[in-house]
């Protein structure tokens, strides 16, 4: 989703015009996954596939969050550990650990997540913008948030995640 | 906004391909003749014909503005063709035609980008006015020379070149009065658009005829004539250059011609019309077999001959392009969608991987398999032939890209007012099609940089250095040991390390103390993002993007770029690009849980070390003595920071590798064996890290699906 769409959705919620603010449309789908207790999401159009954890070939001279490369149906794909990318402590991989293959601008990257949760609709009512405070380490990778009940899901900015020099 | 006519979409690709190749051809002719500073009559005819073909096909596709533009350019060249001496200001004509060619490319790009519907129609009225003025000026010149002819051209009654040609020809319409032949042509039933087919037929035979008239005369612009042609046939009266038979043959082999009859011949009076029935099957199905199909109107039959495969269509297009190239020789070429070749290339890569999987299958270990081995050898031979063939299919010469650079140099020369000679070497070097495509932008940047920053602004600066007043820009290409090396060099001012350093300091892109930078490193600083030393931003360069984009583009296709410059003597950019689908014979070695592939061509020997051979120098660097020669030892696990249990030199294996007269002993855990591997570049995501600089050139997928890293011996040792 573009930032404009998000802004518009947020603006609509705050709008005094009742007709606008009751218009709860579905803007897209996200795939959600767990990192620790937190639920993150990635818009579905960036997700190519989900594969289970497998042997990763290490590549020298890269930052520690790049775990290496794997062979996904004859394509060589680099793998990033999201925990370590976000500066969280790494935990041992379990049977629930998954690799989500993302593609963006012809760039393919796999991310390691604790476990995959669900695929759900994005309702324009649930969207809220991230706080301006950028001091939180992971904040820069969050494009917007989705509130549903008490849960808050952080939706990752794939462009930043893959392009960012970090 | 204009819309593409429905029903024409299917022909768009063909149109783009054809028009683009014609425009490239036009550029080439212009550049060549401009250098020689004269048009010869062949070139003029050629340009005329290119414009004519573009006009026809654009009109057919409904691109009105393009067709009008080509028409006007054609008009101008018509005047020139009739009287080549009229050109007084050659460069003016060149500029004009280049502008036409550029406008064309721009408009076609616009259309190409909006295939699914609307496109923006560019306004060529200014250019058309210029062309009209130029034509009028030329006609004025002609008038001074041969008033009669000029009148025929200038008289508003004959604005069309064809009509003008008729007007200029001695007026003798009486059939069979002299050596004229009249033919009545009938087209296939229901082939539609008979008037356009008639027009294309006229184009086909035009070159073979000295004089040519046809009835109805306004077939090109008047669709109403189609019906007339169906009813009465299309009447062509001509005087051939060589023989009547040749023209008749061309008519016979033209597309959609059902039959023709000779109404009158020069010798006999209108005797019994000899009617020639053509075989009923459409000629379109066998374009290759048709003798000299010349400008066979390839797109037209596509609609009506669904049986015709796309390959054949493409073939027709290629033949048409060749006919346009003036080459009468017939070559059997087809144009193929690159995506299909990519798929083929991928499959071959997989076949080779799979072949290794089968032949070196662990299940076969320890078995005596004589006939299996024989068959395996045969298979390997065939797959390697297959691989060579696929590679050669994808190879195209660099000449096209180089030619475009020629064009850029020409334009910049004028704009910057610098006198520069453009030299090409090795433009026939063949590289993979995908590399050619991705090289175009980087080369353009480099050539622009050389022209803008490299070559001195004032001639005095050059002469003061003792250099010839005329600058030289050289573009070379060569194949060297599995790599293509392309250089762009100028003999200009060179790179001033002082200036670079100052700038780098200001930009804050230095990563170590200044004193530690070597001259080479300083020069290569200009390849970093955000670096541009030109004080002012010009039309051509100096925006501070550019060199880093060049670097990124080159790296994208697995290559590398370095700068070599000497202040006052010039600058050379050296681009090295590996040939794609590189399949190398590799030796697999393990270090910890990683597998590396060392190219066998660089391995001299492998052996177990004995403690007596190992020496240490004062800095505790390990060395090994083999047959009286001392070689340094490179521990792979240290170099790549890998955990392994084998750290004792006597437990592992040593590989003596050698490149460029440098040798080193690589220390690894153990040898696995020899395997043919397909080199794959590292994923683009990893490009920002310096993996390549540390001795790894790529990776490969092995028979069991695991990944092995390929050692680049050159950088590993260097």
mmCIF file of C-alpha atoms in Angstrom, chain A residues 57-61 63 65-66 69-71 74 76 78 80 107 109 162 164-165, chain B residues 350 593-594 639-640 680 683-686 688-689 691 694 696 699 701 705 707 709:
data_model
loop_
_atom_site.group_PDB
_atom_site.id
_atom_site.type_symbol
_atom_site.label_atom_id
_atom_site.label_comp_id
_atom_site.label_asym_id
_atom_site.label_seq_id
_atom_site.Cartn_x
_atom_site.Cartn_y
_atom_site.Cartn_z
ATOM 1 C CA UNK A 57 24.909 -21.711 3.166
ATOM 2 C CA UNK A 58 26.882 -19.027 4.967
ATOM 3 C CA UNK A 59 28.384 -16.214 2.963
ATOM 4 C CA UNK A 60 31.466 -14.485 4.328
ATOM 5 C CA UNK A 61 31.872 -10.730 4.708
ATOM 6 C CA UNK A 63 26.491 -8.377 8.288
ATOM 7 C CA UNK A 65 21.769 -10.581 10.205
ATOM 8 C CA UNK A 66 22.313 -12.016 6.713
ATOM 9 C CA UNK A 69 21.924 -18.088 0.844
ATOM 10 C CA UNK A 70 19.603 -20.963 0.043
ATOM 11 C CA UNK A 71 18.461 -22.686 -3.101
ATOM 12 C CA UNK A 74 17.189 -23.282 -8.630
ATOM 13 C CA UNK A 76 19.728 -18.442 -5.092
ATOM 14 C CA UNK A 78 19.669 -14.496 0.461
ATOM 15 C CA UNK A 80 17.820 -12.366 6.609
ATOM 16 C CA UNK A 107 14.724 -8.554 -5.608
ATOM 17 C CA UNK A 109 14.932 -12.124 -0.094
ATOM 18 C CA UNK A 162 15.115 -4.800 1.507
ATOM 19 C CA UNK A 164 17.782 -0.012 3.542
ATOM 20 C CA UNK A 165 21.507 0.231 4.064
ATOM 21 C CA UNK B 350 19.614 -27.397 -14.993
ATOM 22 C CA UNK B 593 30.338 -26.979 6.758
ATOM 23 C CA UNK B 594 30.896 -24.855 3.654
ATOM 24 C CA UNK B 639 40.190 -15.988 5.439
ATOM 25 C CA UNK B 640 36.438 -16.576 5.551
ATOM 26 C CA UNK B 680 25.330 -18.106 -10.751
ATOM 27 C CA UNK B 683 21.749 -12.334 -5.350
ATOM 28 C CA UNK B 684 21.508 -8.624 -6.077
ATOM 29 C CA UNK B 685 20.645 -7.987 -2.422
ATOM 30 C CA UNK B 686 24.202 -8.855 -1.470
ATOM 31 C CA UNK B 688 26.380 -3.803 -1.477
ATOM 32 C CA UNK B 689 28.726 -6.019 0.460
ATOM 33 C CA UNK B 691 31.955 -10.338 -1.382
ATOM 34 C CA UNK B 694 37.230 -10.978 -1.103
ATOM 35 C CA UNK B 696 34.351 -15.175 -4.312
ATOM 36 C CA UNK B 699 27.847 -19.491 -6.321
ATOM 37 C CA UNK B 701 23.844 -25.167 -7.078
ATOM 38 C CA UNK B 705 20.591 -28.964 -4.211
ATOM 39 C CA UNK B 707 25.033 -24.345 -2.649
ATOM 40 C CA UNK B 709 30.691 -20.788 -3.299
#
